[in-house]
Structure formats: structure tokens, C-alpha cells
């Protein structure tokens, strides 16, 4: 499942490839599961729009769009009507297309002649002649459109100040690991990076957030940002594989220090890494380095 660094990498790759291009037409498949906005609304919002920028918000890919939708060209008419039409058209001018990749979703930029992958749910034909395709075998991905100001909730972990970070967690009675995964607090921190951050901060996943000292929360704040930044830096070198080709290639990943290493020696102290299940998710930690 793509986590924040992967989504950031994909969004940057898409921005590099399609920013400035215009969506000419949109084809949407018959499967309803990936559609969070009605198919007709997604198509009419995208068609005729210029892609200003592609960026990440939490684990969502956000396409900032600009330009009146093709289907709603203002018509000539009575003054009052024209006024209304013009207002409707101006409301249409900026919009956002939100893509959540779910577990297996991917976005591909390709030539129209490229083989159509199974489970392709959307094809946007671009003015440059290329196509932007959304493919998702398991259909946990989501597509929606917004009239602007999309807010995924929570605070962006790469931008949060130490003070704000401490405020988010200091009174929480839940285990710190669960609090890190709570998307209403920080958006986009997933299981792997939560475990890796807790290891670097020396905090056990089951510790109650409220029981962690101010100083340790400060350390955790730095660890979360450090882990995500390192992963983004590594991901940057594999953009082209993921976005351009068929997307099967994975990312260069951080060498995990605890995640998925149950029973293996801790890279710092040789103690065997342990695994506990917290709220249905595996958590990995070193019983010696983490208190
Ligand atoms: Zn250790």
C-alpha cells in the first residue's frame, strides 16, 4: 500500500509529466466502487480543464484544475440569465481532482497505443496526445472531484511544528502507535513509517501517548519528519519506473530498522525485534532500545 512518501513521489512524477497539459476527454469504466463522485460529474469537471499542478495532501493525489468545463460554455441570452451563466462558469473555473490509490491503485501516463491494462477505470485523453490512466485491480482506490479547497483533515506531518505536534498527542490516552496512525491527527503516516519513527525516537508502540514526556515527543516529532524525508529522497529516484511504465516496479525503500523484522537482531543492539498487534496492525519494536 503506498504510504506518504510513495504518494509524494507519484504526485511529483505526475506533476512533472502532466502539469500544463489539458484534459480533452474522459472515459470512465462501468465499475462504481472507485467513484466517490458520480461518473458524469468527474468527466464534466475534468474535460476542458488545464492541469495547473499535481501535489499530495495526506495520502491523496490532488490535481489542481483550471478553466471552464467544456459542456458549460456560456450561452447568449437575456442579461439576467447571462449573468447567472457567467457566474456558474466562473465557479467552474477552478476545481480539484482527488485520487486515492488505496492498496493497488496506480496512475500511468502513456501513449494511446500502450496496452490497456486490465482494471483500467479511467482514461483522460490529454491535449499533448498522451493519456493519463487510473488502474486499480482491487478497487480500494477512490476518485472524486471538488470545487476547490479539498481538505483531507489532520495536520501535514512534514509541516507540523514541534509545538503543534506535542499538542496533538500529549493528552491522548491511546497507545502512541494508534495515535500516530489516527488520520484526524496527522495525515498520511502509515504503519511502516510509524514503527520506524517510534524506533528512532526510542518509544515503544504500546506506550500511552499521554505518558510520554515532552522531550520524547520532541524526539518523535523529529523522527517522523526524518523518516518521511529520507523515504521521499529515496523514492525520488524511482519516479519514472512507477509512473511511466506499467507500475509493477516498487520503490527503493528505506532499509527498515524494525518493520517486518520480527525475530531478527536489532541493528543497534542485536536484541531480537518483537512484534505486537495493536488495533489489528502489526507493530515492531526493539525491547531494549525502545522504552
Ligand atoms: Zn535495540
mmCIF file of C-alpha atoms and ligand atoms in Angstrom:
data_model
loop_
_atom_site.group_PDB
_atom_site.id
_atom_site.type_symbol
_atom_site.label_atom_id
_atom_site.label_comp_id
_atom_site.label_asym_id
_atom_site.label_seq_id
_atom_site.Cartn_x
_atom_site.Cartn_y
_atom_site.Cartn_z
ATOM 1 C CA UNK A 1 0.000 0.000 0.000
ATOM 2 C CA UNK A 2 1.512 3.332 -0.946
ATOM 3 C CA UNK A 3 2.313 5.431 2.085
ATOM 4 C CA UNK A 4 3.001 9.155 2.261
ATOM 5 C CA UNK A 5 6.497 9.056 0.700
ATOM 6 C CA UNK A 6 5.288 6.924 -2.220
ATOM 7 C CA UNK A 7 2.266 9.173 -2.797
ATOM 8 C CA UNK A 8 4.536 12.230 -2.647
ATOM 9 C CA UNK A 9 6.853 10.602 -5.199
ATOM 10 C CA UNK A 10 3.970 9.687 -7.500
ATOM 11 C CA UNK A 11 2.443 13.170 -7.217
ATOM 12 C CA UNK A 12 5.808 14.774 -8.087
ATOM 13 C CA UNK A 13 6.216 12.423 -11.031
ATOM 14 C CA UNK A 14 2.744 13.243 -12.311
ATOM 15 C CA UNK A 15 3.332 16.960 -11.836
ATOM 16 C CA UNK A 16 6.498 16.719 -13.913
ATOM 17 C CA UNK A 17 4.639 14.907 -16.691
ATOM 18 C CA UNK A 18 1.179 16.433 -16.927
ATOM 19 C CA UNK A 19 1.242 19.914 -15.339
ATOM 20 C CA UNK A 20 0.299 22.419 -18.055
ATOM 21 C CA UNK A 21 -1.465 19.788 -20.138
ATOM 22 C CA UNK A 22 -5.227 19.935 -20.754
ATOM 23 C CA UNK A 23 -7.768 17.138 -20.382
ATOM 24 C CA UNK A 24 -9.608 16.787 -23.689
ATOM 25 C CA UNK A 25 -11.946 13.939 -22.884
ATOM 26 C CA UNK A 26 -12.528 11.361 -20.200
ATOM 27 C CA UNK A 27 -13.610 7.730 -20.374
ATOM 28 C CA UNK A 28 -14.828 6.090 -17.179
ATOM 29 C CA UNK A 29 -15.458 2.346 -16.836
ATOM 30 C CA UNK A 30 -18.639 0.793 -15.526
ATOM 31 C CA UNK A 31 -17.343 -0.161 -12.065
ATOM 32 C CA UNK A 32 -18.844 2.092 -9.417
ATOM 33 C CA UNK A 33 -16.607 1.205 -6.451
ATOM 34 C CA UNK A 34 -13.726 3.595 -7.205
ATOM 35 C CA UNK A 35 -16.035 6.553 -7.839
ATOM 36 C CA UNK A 36 -16.707 8.838 -4.913
ATOM 37 C CA UNK A 37 -18.242 11.455 -7.196
ATOM 38 C CA UNK A 38 -20.732 10.430 -9.926
ATOM 39 C CA UNK A 39 -19.014 9.423 -13.184
ATOM 40 C CA UNK A 40 -20.741 12.209 -15.124
ATOM 41 C CA UNK A 41 -19.590 14.823 -12.637
ATOM 42 C CA UNK A 42 -15.995 13.574 -12.718
ATOM 43 C CA UNK A 43 -15.984 13.649 -16.524
ATOM 44 C CA UNK A 44 -17.571 17.095 -16.853
ATOM 45 C CA UNK A 45 -15.273 18.532 -14.189
ATOM 46 C CA UNK A 46 -12.134 17.225 -15.879
ATOM 47 C CA UNK A 47 -12.973 17.805 -19.526
ATOM 48 C CA UNK A 48 -11.585 21.010 -20.950
ATOM 49 C CA UNK A 49 -9.600 21.765 -17.800
ATOM 50 C CA UNK A 50 -5.928 22.584 -17.676
ATOM 51 C CA UNK A 51 -3.894 20.714 -15.066
ATOM 52 C CA UNK A 52 -2.194 23.509 -13.158
ATOM 53 C CA UNK A 53 -0.323 21.371 -10.643
ATOM 54 C CA UNK A 54 -0.283 17.916 -9.114
ATOM 55 C CA UNK A 55 0.571 17.602 -5.448
ATOM 56 C CA UNK A 56 -0.009 15.477 -2.378
ATOM 57 C CA UNK A 57 -2.377 16.095 0.543
ATOM 58 C CA UNK A 58 -2.081 13.369 3.164
ATOM 59 C CA UNK A 59 -2.199 10.168 1.098
ATOM 60 C CA UNK A 60 -4.277 11.799 -1.641
ATOM 61 C CA UNK A 61 -3.018 12.914 -5.037
ATOM 62 C CA UNK A 62 -4.518 16.308 -5.836
ATOM 63 C CA UNK A 63 -4.811 17.663 -9.399
ATOM 64 C CA UNK A 64 -5.437 21.417 -9.355
ATOM 65 C CA UNK A 65 -7.563 22.214 -12.410
ATOM 66 C CA UNK A 66 -8.370 25.487 -14.108
ATOM 67 C CA UNK A 67 -10.626 26.582 -16.934
ATOM 68 C CA UNK A 68 -14.336 26.374 -17.694
ATOM 69 C CA UNK A 69 -15.746 22.922 -18.304
ATOM 70 C CA UNK A 70 -16.368 22.320 -21.975
ATOM 71 C CA UNK A 71 -20.025 21.359 -21.551
ATOM 72 C CA UNK A 72 -20.951 24.610 -19.835
ATOM 73 C CA UNK A 73 -19.922 27.270 -22.354
ATOM 74 C CA UNK A 74 -21.887 30.433 -21.526
ATOM 75 C CA UNK A 75 -24.718 30.929 -24.000
ATOM 76 C CA UNK A 76 -26.007 34.228 -25.273
ATOM 77 C CA UNK A 77 -29.298 35.247 -23.714
ATOM 78 C CA UNK A 78 -31.134 37.754 -21.582
ATOM 79 C CA UNK A 79 -28.982 39.876 -19.353
ATOM 80 C CA UNK A 80 -30.019 38.247 -16.110
ATOM 81 C CA UNK A 81 -29.585 34.770 -17.477
ATOM 82 C CA UNK A 82 -26.216 35.598 -18.956
ATOM 83 C CA UNK A 83 -25.137 36.989 -15.592
ATOM 84 C CA UNK A 84 -26.070 33.726 -13.931
ATOM 85 C CA UNK A 85 -24.383 31.651 -16.578
ATOM 86 C CA UNK A 86 -21.238 33.636 -16.254
ATOM 87 C CA UNK A 87 -21.288 33.132 -12.502
ATOM 88 C CA UNK A 88 -21.781 29.391 -12.937
ATOM 89 C CA UNK A 89 -18.906 29.314 -15.406
ATOM 90 C CA UNK A 90 -16.629 31.208 -13.068
ATOM 91 C CA UNK A 91 -17.448 28.781 -10.253
ATOM 92 C CA UNK A 92 -16.340 26.058 -12.619
ATOM 93 C CA UNK A 93 -13.042 27.730 -13.282
ATOM 94 C CA UNK A 94 -11.024 26.042 -10.602
ATOM 95 C CA UNK A 95 -11.585 22.542 -9.337
ATOM 96 C CA UNK A 96 -9.661 19.655 -7.905
ATOM 97 C CA UNK A 97 -9.482 16.045 -8.913
ATOM 98 C CA UNK A 98 -8.614 13.833 -5.961
ATOM 99 C CA UNK A 99 -7.130 10.374 -6.420
ATOM 100 C CA UNK A 100 -6.591 7.970 -3.538
ATOM 101 C CA UNK A 101 -4.605 4.947 -4.651
ATOM 102 C CA UNK A 102 -5.914 2.608 -1.962
ATOM 103 C CA UNK A 103 -3.940 -0.636 -1.863
ATOM 104 C CA UNK A 104 -3.241 -1.336 -5.515
ATOM 105 C CA UNK A 105 -4.196 1.783 -7.456
ATOM 106 C CA UNK A 106 -1.760 3.381 -9.880
ATOM 107 C CA UNK A 107 -1.648 6.282 -12.299
ATOM 108 C CA UNK A 108 0.027 5.797 -15.636
ATOM 109 C CA UNK A 109 0.986 8.425 -18.213
ATOM 110 C CA UNK A 110 1.356 6.750 -21.608
ATOM 111 C CA UNK A 111 0.823 6.910 -25.343
ATOM 112 C CA UNK A 112 -2.701 5.987 -26.532
ATOM 113 C CA UNK A 113 -1.281 2.900 -28.258
ATOM 114 C CA UNK A 114 0.007 1.460 -24.958
ATOM 115 C CA UNK A 115 -1.670 -1.806 -23.950
ATOM 116 C CA UNK A 116 -4.805 -1.257 -21.948
ATOM 117 C CA UNK A 117 -4.176 -2.815 -18.555
ATOM 118 C CA UNK A 118 -6.898 -4.922 -17.002
ATOM 119 C CA UNK A 119 -8.827 -2.990 -14.344
ATOM 120 C CA UNK A 120 -8.397 0.396 -16.021
ATOM 121 C CA UNK A 121 -11.193 2.531 -14.556
ATOM 122 C CA UNK A 122 -10.478 5.928 -16.071
ATOM 123 C CA UNK A 123 -8.668 7.283 -19.112
ATOM 124 C CA UNK A 124 -8.121 11.007 -19.549
ATOM 125 C CA UNK A 125 -7.021 11.973 -23.062
ATOM 126 C CA UNK A 126 -4.632 14.900 -22.893
ATOM 127 C CA UNK A 127 -4.082 17.711 -25.392
ATOM 128 C CA UNK A 128 -0.441 16.595 -25.703
ATOM 129 C CA UNK A 129 -1.689 13.351 -27.255
ATOM 130 C CA UNK A 130 -0.846 11.216 -24.240
ATOM 131 C CA UNK A 131 -3.213 9.509 -21.851
ATOM 132 C CA UNK A 132 -3.475 9.541 -18.098
ATOM 133 C CA UNK A 133 -4.903 6.254 -16.841
ATOM 134 C CA UNK A 134 -6.117 5.100 -13.445
ATOM 135 C CA UNK A 135 -5.752 1.362 -12.892
ATOM 136 C CA UNK A 136 -6.788 -0.487 -9.752
ATOM 137 C CA UNK A 137 -7.258 -4.282 -9.575
ATOM 138 C CA UNK A 138 -8.652 -4.351 -6.040
ATOM 139 C CA UNK A 139 -10.704 -1.188 -6.277
ATOM 140 C CA UNK A 140 -9.908 0.276 -2.873
ATOM 141 C CA UNK A 141 -8.735 3.401 -4.673
ATOM 142 C CA UNK A 142 -11.062 6.386 -4.850
ATOM 143 C CA UNK A 143 -11.688 9.089 -7.419
ATOM 144 C CA UNK A 144 -13.559 12.292 -6.647
ATOM 145 C CA UNK A 145 -13.801 15.914 -7.716
ATOM 146 C CA UNK A 146 -14.108 19.011 -5.573
ATOM 147 C CA UNK A 147 -14.895 22.594 -6.406
ATOM 148 C CA UNK A 148 -11.657 23.637 -4.669
ATOM 149 C CA UNK A 149 -10.284 23.732 -1.145
ATOM 150 C CA UNK A 150 -10.134 19.963 -0.643
ATOM 151 C CA UNK A 151 -9.308 19.262 2.991
ATOM 152 C CA UNK A 152 -8.286 15.696 3.855
ATOM 153 C CA UNK A 153 -8.329 16.559 7.590
ATOM 154 C CA UNK A 154 -5.483 16.260 10.069
ATOM 155 C CA UNK A 155 -2.139 18.050 10.071
ATOM 156 C CA UNK A 156 0.551 17.565 7.436
ATOM 157 C CA UNK A 157 3.389 15.662 9.181
ATOM 158 C CA UNK A 158 6.139 17.314 7.139
ATOM 159 C CA UNK A 159 4.873 20.785 8.031
ATOM 160 C CA UNK A 160 3.745 20.404 11.633
ATOM 161 C CA UNK A 161 5.700 22.450 14.195
ATOM 162 C CA UNK A 162 7.077 20.743 17.293
ATOM 163 C CA UNK A 163 4.671 22.675 19.495
ATOM 164 C CA UNK A 164 1.653 21.632 17.481
ATOM 165 C CA UNK A 165 2.882 18.044 17.330
ATOM 166 C CA UNK A 166 3.194 17.883 21.119
ATOM 167 C CA UNK A 167 -0.288 19.410 21.477
ATOM 168 C CA UNK A 168 -1.759 16.754 19.189
ATOM 169 C CA UNK A 169 -0.522 13.854 21.303
ATOM 170 C CA UNK A 170 0.096 14.921 24.882
ATOM 171 C CA UNK A 171 -3.419 14.263 26.214
ATOM 172 C CA UNK A 172 -4.237 11.133 24.199
ATOM 173 C CA UNK A 173 -4.983 8.047 26.276
ATOM 174 C CA UNK A 174 -4.449 5.664 23.343
ATOM 175 C CA UNK A 175 -1.154 3.892 22.604
ATOM 176 C CA UNK A 176 1.201 6.270 20.793
ATOM 177 C CA UNK A 177 1.278 3.970 17.749
ATOM 178 C CA UNK A 178 -2.520 4.197 17.370
ATOM 179 C CA UNK A 179 -2.359 7.974 17.791
ATOM 180 C CA UNK A 180 0.294 8.198 15.047
ATOM 181 C CA UNK A 181 -1.975 6.246 12.698
ATOM 182 C CA UNK A 182 -5.028 8.382 13.538
ATOM 183 C CA UNK A 183 -5.520 10.342 10.314
ATOM 184 C CA UNK A 184 -7.529 13.012 12.143
ATOM 185 C CA UNK A 185 -4.335 13.995 13.982
ATOM 186 C CA UNK A 186 -1.502 13.578 11.475
ATOM 187 C CA UNK A 187 -2.471 12.781 7.917
ATOM 188 C CA UNK A 188 -0.629 10.232 5.897
ATOM 189 C CA UNK A 189 1.572 8.437 8.455
ATOM 190 C CA UNK A 190 1.098 4.705 7.838
ATOM 191 C CA UNK A 191 2.113 1.541 9.644
ATOM 192 C CA UNK A 192 5.690 1.192 8.356
ATOM 193 C CA UNK A 193 6.751 4.772 8.995
ATOM 194 C CA UNK A 194 5.038 4.857 12.399
ATOM 195 C CA UNK A 195 7.096 1.827 13.520
ATOM 196 C CA UNK A 196 10.320 3.246 12.095
ATOM 197 C CA UNK A 197 9.714 6.649 13.727
ATOM 198 C CA UNK A 198 8.996 5.105 17.131
ATOM 199 C CA UNK A 199 12.209 3.082 16.897
ATOM 200 C CA UNK A 200 14.279 6.165 16.127
ATOM 201 C CA UNK A 201 12.613 8.050 18.976
ATOM 202 C CA UNK A 202 13.176 5.150 21.407
ATOM 203 C CA UNK A 203 9.478 4.846 22.289
ATOM 204 C CA UNK A 204 7.530 1.576 22.479
ATOM 205 C CA UNK A 205 4.423 1.440 20.303
ATOM 206 C CA UNK A 206 2.151 0.479 23.200
ATOM 207 C CA UNK A 207 3.119 3.414 25.443
ATOM 208 C CA UNK A 208 0.157 5.648 26.162
ATOM 209 C CA UNK A 209 0.607 8.920 24.334
ATOM 210 C CA UNK A 210 -0.301 10.886 27.471
ATOM 211 C CA UNK A 211 2.511 9.146 29.415
ATOM 212 C CA UNK A 212 5.253 10.259 27.028
ATOM 213 C CA UNK A 213 7.403 13.182 28.153
ATOM 214 C CA UNK A 214 7.558 16.491 26.333
ATOM 215 C CA UNK A 215 11.173 15.771 25.451
ATOM 216 C CA UNK A 216 10.357 12.342 23.986
ATOM 217 C CA UNK A 217 7.513 13.823 21.944
ATOM 218 C CA UNK A 218 10.020 16.325 20.601
ATOM 219 C CA UNK A 219 12.266 13.430 19.603
ATOM 220 C CA UNK A 220 9.332 11.662 17.963
ATOM 221 C CA UNK A 221 8.465 14.834 16.022
ATOM 222 C CA UNK A 222 11.984 14.909 14.591
ATOM 223 C CA UNK A 223 11.978 11.150 13.915
ATOM 224 C CA UNK A 224 8.692 11.218 11.942
ATOM 225 C CA UNK A 225 9.914 14.016 9.707
ATOM 226 C CA UNK A 226 13.354 12.463 9.274
ATOM 227 C CA UNK A 227 11.943 9.050 8.288
ATOM 228 C CA UNK A 228 9.453 10.537 5.811
ATOM 229 C CA UNK A 229 12.037 12.871 4.267
ATOM 230 C CA UNK A 230 14.579 10.084 3.808
ATOM 231 C CA UNK A 231 11.964 7.870 2.182
ATOM 232 C CA UNK A 232 10.891 10.677 -0.158
ATOM 233 C CA UNK A 233 14.510 11.318 -1.110
ATOM 234 C CA UNK A 234 14.952 7.626 -1.960
ATOM 235 C CA UNK A 235 11.623 7.455 -3.777
ATOM 236 C CA UNK A 236 12.611 10.338 -5.993
ATOM 237 C CA UNK A 237 14.986 8.159 -7.960
ATOM 238 C CA UNK A 238 12.324 5.617 -8.901
ATOM 239 C CA UNK A 239 9.625 8.005 -10.128
ATOM 240 C CA UNK A 240 9.941 7.091 -13.753
ATOM 241 C CA UNK A 241 9.562 3.377 -13.127
ATOM 242 C CA UNK A 242 6.413 3.818 -11.157
ATOM 243 C CA UNK A 243 4.569 6.422 -13.125
ATOM 244 C CA UNK A 244 5.600 5.757 -16.699
ATOM 245 C CA UNK A 245 5.917 2.043 -17.025
ATOM 246 C CA UNK A 246 3.321 -0.446 -16.001
ATOM 247 C CA UNK A 247 3.800 0.429 -12.358
ATOM 248 C CA UNK A 248 4.789 -3.027 -11.198
ATOM 249 C CA UNK A 249 8.211 -1.849 -10.120
ATOM 250 C CA UNK A 250 8.341 -0.986 -6.459
ATOM 251 C CA UNK A 251 10.128 1.840 -4.774
ATOM 252 C CA UNK A 252 13.577 1.891 -3.376
ATOM 253 C CA UNK A 253 12.684 1.662 0.240
ATOM 254 C CA UNK A 254 14.356 2.784 3.369
ATOM 255 C CA UNK A 255 16.131 -0.077 4.964
ATOM 256 C CA UNK A 256 13.607 -0.883 7.660
ATOM 257 C CA UNK A 257 15.183 -0.986 11.095
ATOM 258 C CA UNK A 258 12.241 -2.704 12.817
ATOM 259 C CA UNK A 259 9.291 -3.032 10.444
ATOM 260 C CA UNK A 260 8.874 -6.605 9.209
ATOM 261 C CA UNK A 261 11.983 -7.765 11.133
ATOM 262 C CA UNK A 262 10.388 -9.832 13.910
ATOM 263 C CA UNK A 263 12.967 -12.168 15.475
ATOM 264 C CA UNK A 264 15.872 -10.557 13.622
ATOM 265 C CA UNK A 265 18.607 -8.766 15.590
ATOM 266 C CA UNK A 266 18.168 -5.045 16.294
ATOM 267 C CA UNK A 267 20.589 -3.093 14.106
ATOM 268 C CA UNK A 268 21.640 -1.052 17.154
ATOM 269 C CA UNK A 269 21.891 -3.609 19.977
ATOM 270 C CA UNK A 270 21.387 -7.128 18.497
ATOM 271 C CA UNK A 271 18.311 -7.822 20.671
ATOM 272 C CA UNK A 272 15.606 -9.726 18.765
ATOM 273 C CA UNK A 273 12.942 -7.426 17.320
ATOM 274 C CA UNK A 274 9.460 -8.113 18.716
ATOM 275 C CA UNK A 275 6.071 -7.854 17.110
ATOM 276 C CA UNK A 276 2.792 -6.987 18.852
ATOM 277 C CA UNK A 277 -0.634 -6.496 17.331
ATOM 278 C CA UNK A 278 -2.216 -3.156 18.107
ATOM 279 C CA UNK A 279 -5.705 -2.379 16.818
ATOM 280 C CA UNK A 280 -5.307 -5.112 14.223
ATOM 281 C CA UNK A 281 -1.983 -3.805 12.893
ATOM 282 C CA UNK A 282 1.435 -5.362 13.415
ATOM 283 C CA UNK A 283 3.833 -3.224 15.403
ATOM 284 C CA UNK A 284 7.540 -3.952 15.521
ATOM 285 C CA UNK A 285 9.968 -2.711 18.163
ATOM 286 C CA UNK A 286 13.239 -3.391 19.940
ATOM 287 C CA UNK A 287 12.540 -4.175 23.616
ATOM 288 C CA UNK A 288 15.926 -2.778 24.621
ATOM 289 C CA UNK A 289 16.199 0.407 22.535
ATOM 290 C CA UNK A 290 12.557 1.407 22.997
ATOM 291 C CA UNK A 291 11.051 2.168 26.402
HETATM 292 ZN ZN1 LIG B 1 17.858 -2.393 20.002
#
